[in-house]
Short mmCIF file of C-alpha atoms in Angstrom, two decimals:
data_model
loop_
_atom_site.label_atom_id
_atom_site.label_comp_id
_atom_site.label_asym_id
_atom_site.label_seq_id
_atom_site.Cartn_x
_atom_site.Cartn_y
_atom_site.Cartn_z
CA UNK A 456 21.45 8.76 12.04
CA UNK A 457 20.77 6.69 15.29
CA UNK A 458 20.50 3.12 15.63
CA UNK A 459 19.87 0.66 18.18
CA UNK A 460 22.57 -1.64 18.50
CA UNK A 461 20.63 -5.06 18.09
CA UNK A 462 17.08 -5.18 16.97
CA UNK A 463 14.81 -7.04 18.82
CA UNK A 464 12.39 -9.40 16.38
CA UNK A 465 8.67 -9.73 17.00
CA UNK A 466 9.26 -13.28 18.62
CA UNK A 467 12.15 -11.58 21.06
CA UNK A 468 9.65 -9.22 22.15
CA UNK A 469 6.09 -11.01 22.47
CA UNK A 470 8.53 -14.30 24.18
CA UNK A 471 9.98 -10.84 26.55
CA UNK A 472 6.12 -10.08 27.06
CA UNK A 473 4.62 -12.75 27.80
CA UNK A 474 6.55 -13.30 31.11
CA UNK A 475 4.87 -10.68 32.75
CA UNK A 476 1.41 -12.77 32.92
CA UNK A 477 0.53 -13.13 36.39
CA UNK A 478 2.70 -10.58 37.91
CA UNK A 479 1.94 -7.26 39.53
CA UNK A 480 -0.20 -4.74 38.37
CA UNK A 481 2.50 -2.12 38.66
CA UNK A 482 5.14 -3.99 37.06
CA UNK A 483 2.39 -4.88 34.31
CA UNK A 484 1.63 -1.12 33.39
CA UNK A 485 5.19 -0.13 33.31
CA UNK A 486 4.58 -3.25 30.53
CA UNK A 487 2.72 -2.02 29.03
CA UNK A 488 3.50 1.88 29.25
CA UNK A 489 7.30 1.00 27.44
CA UNK A 490 5.15 -1.04 24.61
CA UNK A 491 2.94 1.06 23.36
CA UNK A 492 5.28 3.98 23.66
CA UNK A 493 5.15 5.61 20.37
CA UNK A 494 8.79 6.18 20.10
CA UNK A 495 9.09 2.10 20.14
CA UNK A 496 6.71 1.75 17.19
CA UNK A 497 5.61 -1.31 17.96
CA UNK A 498 2.38 -0.93 16.09
CA UNK A 499 3.75 -1.23 12.85
CA UNK A 500 5.76 -3.14 13.11
CA UNK A 501 3.83 -5.69 14.12
CA UNK A 502 2.20 -4.54 10.74
CA UNK A 503 5.03 -5.16 8.50
CA UNK A 504 6.27 -8.01 10.23
CA UNK A 505 2.46 -9.49 8.96
CA UNK A 506 3.16 -8.21 5.48
CA UNK A 507 5.69 -9.90 5.66
CA UNK A 508 5.11 -13.30 6.27
CA UNK A 509 2.09 -12.81 3.76
CA UNK A 510 3.79 -11.07 1.06
CA UNK A 511 7.31 -11.43 1.73
CA UNK A 512 9.86 -9.26 2.36
CA UNK A 513 12.49 -7.89 -0.10
CA UNK A 514 15.38 -8.09 1.68
CA UNK A 515 15.02 -11.83 3.30
CA UNK A 516 13.42 -14.06 0.46
CA UNK A 517 14.53 -17.21 2.25
CA UNK A 518 13.36 -16.30 6.02
CA UNK A 519 10.75 -14.62 4.03
CA UNK A 520 8.87 -16.11 1.15
CA UNK A 521 5.84 -14.96 0.77
CA UNK A 522 2.08 -16.72 1.67
CA UNK A 523 0.80 -15.38 -1.20
CA UNK A 524 3.21 -15.13 -3.85
CA UNK A 525 4.01 -18.99 -3.54
CA UNK A 526 0.67 -19.61 -4.01
CA UNK A 527 0.43 -17.59 -7.03
CA UNK A 528 3.34 -19.32 -8.32
CA UNK A 529 1.59 -22.30 -7.95
CA UNK A 530 -1.97 -21.03 -9.21
CA UNK A 531 0.62 -20.14 -12.22
CA UNK A 532 1.62 -23.94 -12.78
CA UNK A 533 -1.79 -25.52 -12.36
CA UNK A 534 -3.23 -22.56 -14.47
CA UNK A 535 -1.74 -21.20 -17.45
CA UNK A 536 -4.72 -19.26 -19.20
CA UNK A 537 -5.32 -16.06 -17.76
CA UNK A 538 -9.13 -17.22 -18.47
CA UNK A 539 -8.93 -21.47 -17.68
CA UNK A 540 -11.20 -22.08 -15.07
CA UNK A 541 -11.10 -24.80 -11.75
CA UNK A 542 -13.99 -26.96 -12.47
CA UNK A 543 -16.23 -28.58 -10.16
CA UNK A 544 -14.24 -31.19 -9.46
CA UNK A 545 -11.12 -29.71 -9.31
CA UNK A 546 -11.11 -29.70 -5.60
CA UNK A 547 -7.52 -31.21 -5.51
CA UNK A 548 -5.68 -28.50 -7.63
CA UNK A 549 -7.80 -25.55 -5.58
CA UNK A 550 -6.66 -27.13 -2.31
CA UNK A 551 -2.33 -27.46 -4.24
CA UNK A 552 -2.55 -23.47 -4.15
CA UNK A 553 -4.07 -22.91 -0.38
CA UNK A 554 -2.22 -25.26 0.55
CA UNK A 555 0.72 -23.48 -0.58
CA UNK A 556 -0.33 -20.77 0.99
CA UNK A 557 -0.58 -21.85 4.63
CA UNK A 558 2.44 -23.95 4.63
CA UNK A 559 4.42 -21.03 3.79
CA UNK A 560 2.17 -18.90 6.56
CA UNK A 561 2.86 -21.65 8.68
CA UNK A 562 6.62 -21.62 8.53
CA UNK A 563 6.67 -18.19 9.24
CA UNK A 564 4.50 -18.09 12.16
CA UNK A 565 4.97 -21.07 14.19
CA UNK A 566 8.15 -22.23 15.98
CA UNK A 567 10.32 -23.89 15.79
CA UNK A 568 9.03 -26.78 17.65
CA UNK A 569 5.70 -26.28 16.08
CA UNK A 570 6.70 -26.88 13.06
CA UNK A 571 8.90 -29.34 13.74
CA UNK A 572 5.77 -31.32 15.85
CA UNK A 573 3.65 -29.93 12.12
CA UNK A 574 6.34 -32.17 10.28
CA UNK A 575 5.84 -35.42 12.46
CA UNK A 576 1.91 -36.08 12.34
CA UNK A 577 1.03 -39.00 11.61
CA UNK A 578 -2.26 -39.09 9.67
CA UNK A 579 -3.79 -39.15 5.99
CA UNK A 580 -3.27 -36.13 3.37
CA UNK A 581 -6.86 -35.06 4.47
CA UNK A 582 -6.35 -35.21 7.47
CA UNK A 583 -3.32 -33.30 7.87
CA UNK A 584 -4.79 -30.29 5.39
CA UNK A 585 -7.63 -30.43 8.80
CA UNK A 586 -4.67 -29.87 11.32
CA UNK A 587 -3.60 -27.43 9.08
CA UNK A 588 -6.44 -25.13 8.73
CA UNK A 589 -7.02 -25.44 12.49
CA UNK A 590 -3.24 -24.09 12.92
CA UNK A 591 -4.37 -21.70 10.03
CA UNK A 592 -7.35 -20.12 11.69
CA UNK A 593 -5.92 -19.60 14.81
CA UNK A 594 -4.00 -16.96 13.69
CA UNK A 595 -6.31 -16.07 11.07
CA UNK A 596 -9.76 -14.65 12.70
CA UNK A 597 -12.35 -12.27 11.28
CA UNK A 598 -15.52 -10.04 12.64
CA UNK A 599 -16.53 -13.57 10.72
CA UNK A 600 -15.25 -15.52 12.71
CA UNK A 601 -11.88 -17.90 11.98
CA UNK A 602 -10.81 -18.80 8.54
CA UNK A 603 -10.11 -22.69 7.22
CA UNK A 604 -9.28 -22.35 3.99
CA UNK A 605 -9.71 -26.52 3.91
CA UNK A 606 -13.17 -26.26 4.23
CA UNK A 607 -15.38 -27.16 1.33
CA UNK A 608 -16.77 -23.58 1.21
CA UNK A 609 -13.62 -21.57 1.31
CA UNK A 610 -13.26 -23.97 -1.86
CA UNK A 611 -16.31 -23.69 -3.45
CA UNK A 612 -15.30 -20.04 -4.26
CA UNK A 613 -12.67 -21.27 -6.78
CA UNK A 614 -14.71 -23.80 -8.07
CA UNK A 615 -16.21 -22.04 -11.50
CA UNK A 616 -13.17 -19.45 -11.32
CA UNK A 617 -10.94 -17.68 -14.29
CA UNK A 618 -7.39 -17.34 -12.98
CA UNK A 619 -7.94 -13.50 -13.22
CA UNK A 620 -10.43 -14.48 -10.62
CA UNK A 621 -8.94 -16.27 -8.28
CA UNK A 622 -5.80 -13.98 -8.23
CA UNK A 623 -8.16 -11.95 -6.56
CA UNK A 624 -9.58 -14.90 -4.70
CA UNK A 625 -5.84 -14.70 -3.04
CA UNK A 626 -5.59 -10.76 -2.98
CA UNK A 627 -8.28 -10.32 -0.66
CA UNK A 628 -7.25 -13.89 1.59
CA UNK A 629 -3.89 -12.15 2.04
CA UNK A 630 -5.34 -8.72 3.23
CA UNK A 631 -7.22 -11.01 5.64
CA UNK A 632 -3.98 -12.45 7.19
CA UNK A 633 -2.62 -9.36 7.58
CA UNK A 634 -5.35 -8.29 9.49
CA UNK A 635 -5.93 -11.39 11.05
CA UNK A 636 -1.99 -12.05 12.33
CA UNK A 637 -1.52 -8.50 13.44
CA UNK A 638 -4.87 -8.58 15.51
CA UNK A 639 -3.69 -12.07 16.83
CA UNK A 640 0.21 -10.48 18.17
CA UNK A 641 -1.89 -7.68 19.76
CA UNK A 642 -4.26 -9.96 21.46
CA UNK A 643 -1.37 -12.07 22.48
CA UNK A 644 0.40 -8.79 23.95
CA UNK A 645 -2.85 -7.02 25.45
CA UNK A 646 -3.81 -10.65 27.08
CA UNK A 647 -0.46 -11.20 29.22
CA UNK A 648 -0.26 -7.30 30.38
CA UNK A 649 -3.96 -7.19 31.10
CA UNK A 650 -6.35 -8.12 33.66
CA UNK A 651 -10.08 -8.32 34.67
CA UNK A 652 -8.90 -8.07 38.11
CA UNK A 653 -6.91 -5.01 37.33
CA UNK A 654 -10.45 -3.04 37.43
CA UNK A 655 -9.82 -2.44 41.11
CA UNK A 656 -6.66 -1.23 40.77
CA UNK A 657 -7.13 1.09 37.17
CA UNK A 658 -8.90 3.95 38.84
CA UNK A 659 -6.16 5.09 40.94
CA UNK A 660 -3.75 4.32 38.42
CA UNK A 661 -4.89 5.86 35.13
CA UNK A 662 -7.32 8.39 35.93
CA UNK A 663 -4.81 10.64 38.02
CA UNK A 664 -2.62 11.11 34.91
CA UNK A 665 -5.15 11.76 32.56
CA UNK A 666 -6.69 14.17 35.10
CA UNK A 667 -2.42 15.19 35.34
CA UNK A 668 -3.17 16.13 31.26
CA UNK A 669 -7.10 18.06 31.48
CA UNK A 670 -8.60 15.27 30.46
CA UNK A 671 -12.20 14.10 31.87
CA UNK A 672 -14.70 10.91 30.93
CA UNK A 673 -18.11 11.88 31.68
CA UNK A 674 -18.44 9.17 33.69
CA UNK A 675 -16.74 7.29 36.26
CA UNK A 676 -13.82 5.13 36.71
CA UNK A 677 -16.28 2.81 38.87
CA UNK A 678 -18.90 2.37 36.20
CA UNK A 679 -16.97 1.40 33.20
CA UNK A 680 -15.73 -1.89 32.24
CA UNK A 681 -11.82 -2.79 32.50
CA UNK A 682 -11.55 -2.90 28.23
CA UNK A 683 -12.40 0.45 28.00
CA UNK A 684 -10.35 2.41 31.19
CA UNK A 685 -7.09 -0.14 29.89
CA UNK A 686 -8.10 1.09 25.85
CA UNK A 687 -8.10 4.94 27.10
CA UNK A 688 -4.78 4.41 28.50
CA UNK A 689 -3.68 2.51 25.31
CA UNK A 690 -4.38 5.19 23.33
CA UNK A 691 -3.32 8.54 26.28
CA UNK A 692 0.03 6.58 26.41
CA UNK A 693 0.38 6.40 22.36
CA UNK A 694 -0.65 10.42 22.64
CA UNK A 695 -3.49 9.55 20.92
CA UNK A 696 -7.09 11.42 20.06
CA UNK A 697 -8.85 11.26 23.52
CA UNK A 698 -11.90 13.12 22.12
CA UNK A 699 -12.20 9.92 20.48
CA UNK A 700 -12.42 8.08 23.53
CA UNK A 701 -14.78 10.19 25.15
CA UNK A 702 -12.68 12.58 26.47
CA UNK A 703 -13.50 16.02 27.20
CA UNK A 704 -10.38 18.59 27.86
CA UNK A 705 -10.29 21.04 30.95
CA UNK A 706 -8.21 23.41 32.47
CA UNK A 707 -5.12 21.96 33.85
CA UNK A 708 -5.54 23.31 37.68
#
């Protein structure tokens, strides 16, 4: 059995990497290679961290009670029977369930200073709810845009729904929260270690490594954009399927 002396937390890793923003190209690429090395398993770590925030961590109930679990308990307290329903005028009751979800999520996602700032906000209940919704949306971007659980459209989903149906809505929110927060973390890493001007350096840095491995893309590197080349290289570092990225395997000289 092997073990590191001290496991880094997700916050440790992210805080270390954001320091590389604006550094020289090669320095950032070395950090990119280190972060995406398969042995580090950072992708899995980030996904599990998001799952702990949303679903809870069995070994740390206090640190990660789980937004879904807390909201489920709140729902349990406002709708007793499995077929009890939210009415058309139960906005406040629905908001109380969603607020318990968002509060628990933000307690794990925000930094200590950010949590203090949130605690000290001056405003009425609705104004503070709007702020919480905006904060939550930072971590919860989907293909259809951001999600504000306190918006009229979101709350309307629960109206007329039974307790059982409301549980399914919370499950859907939980799954999209995990995806959204994982994406947020990975995007933060990506933006810290890459820059659009890297396009000037990427062909000379990436292409020789690909060619050494017998990989060639049909399009000339100068005709491809920054995101394509970076994502090619990340896939290469991870040992992923380069054919799906459009590369062909050629004999190595």
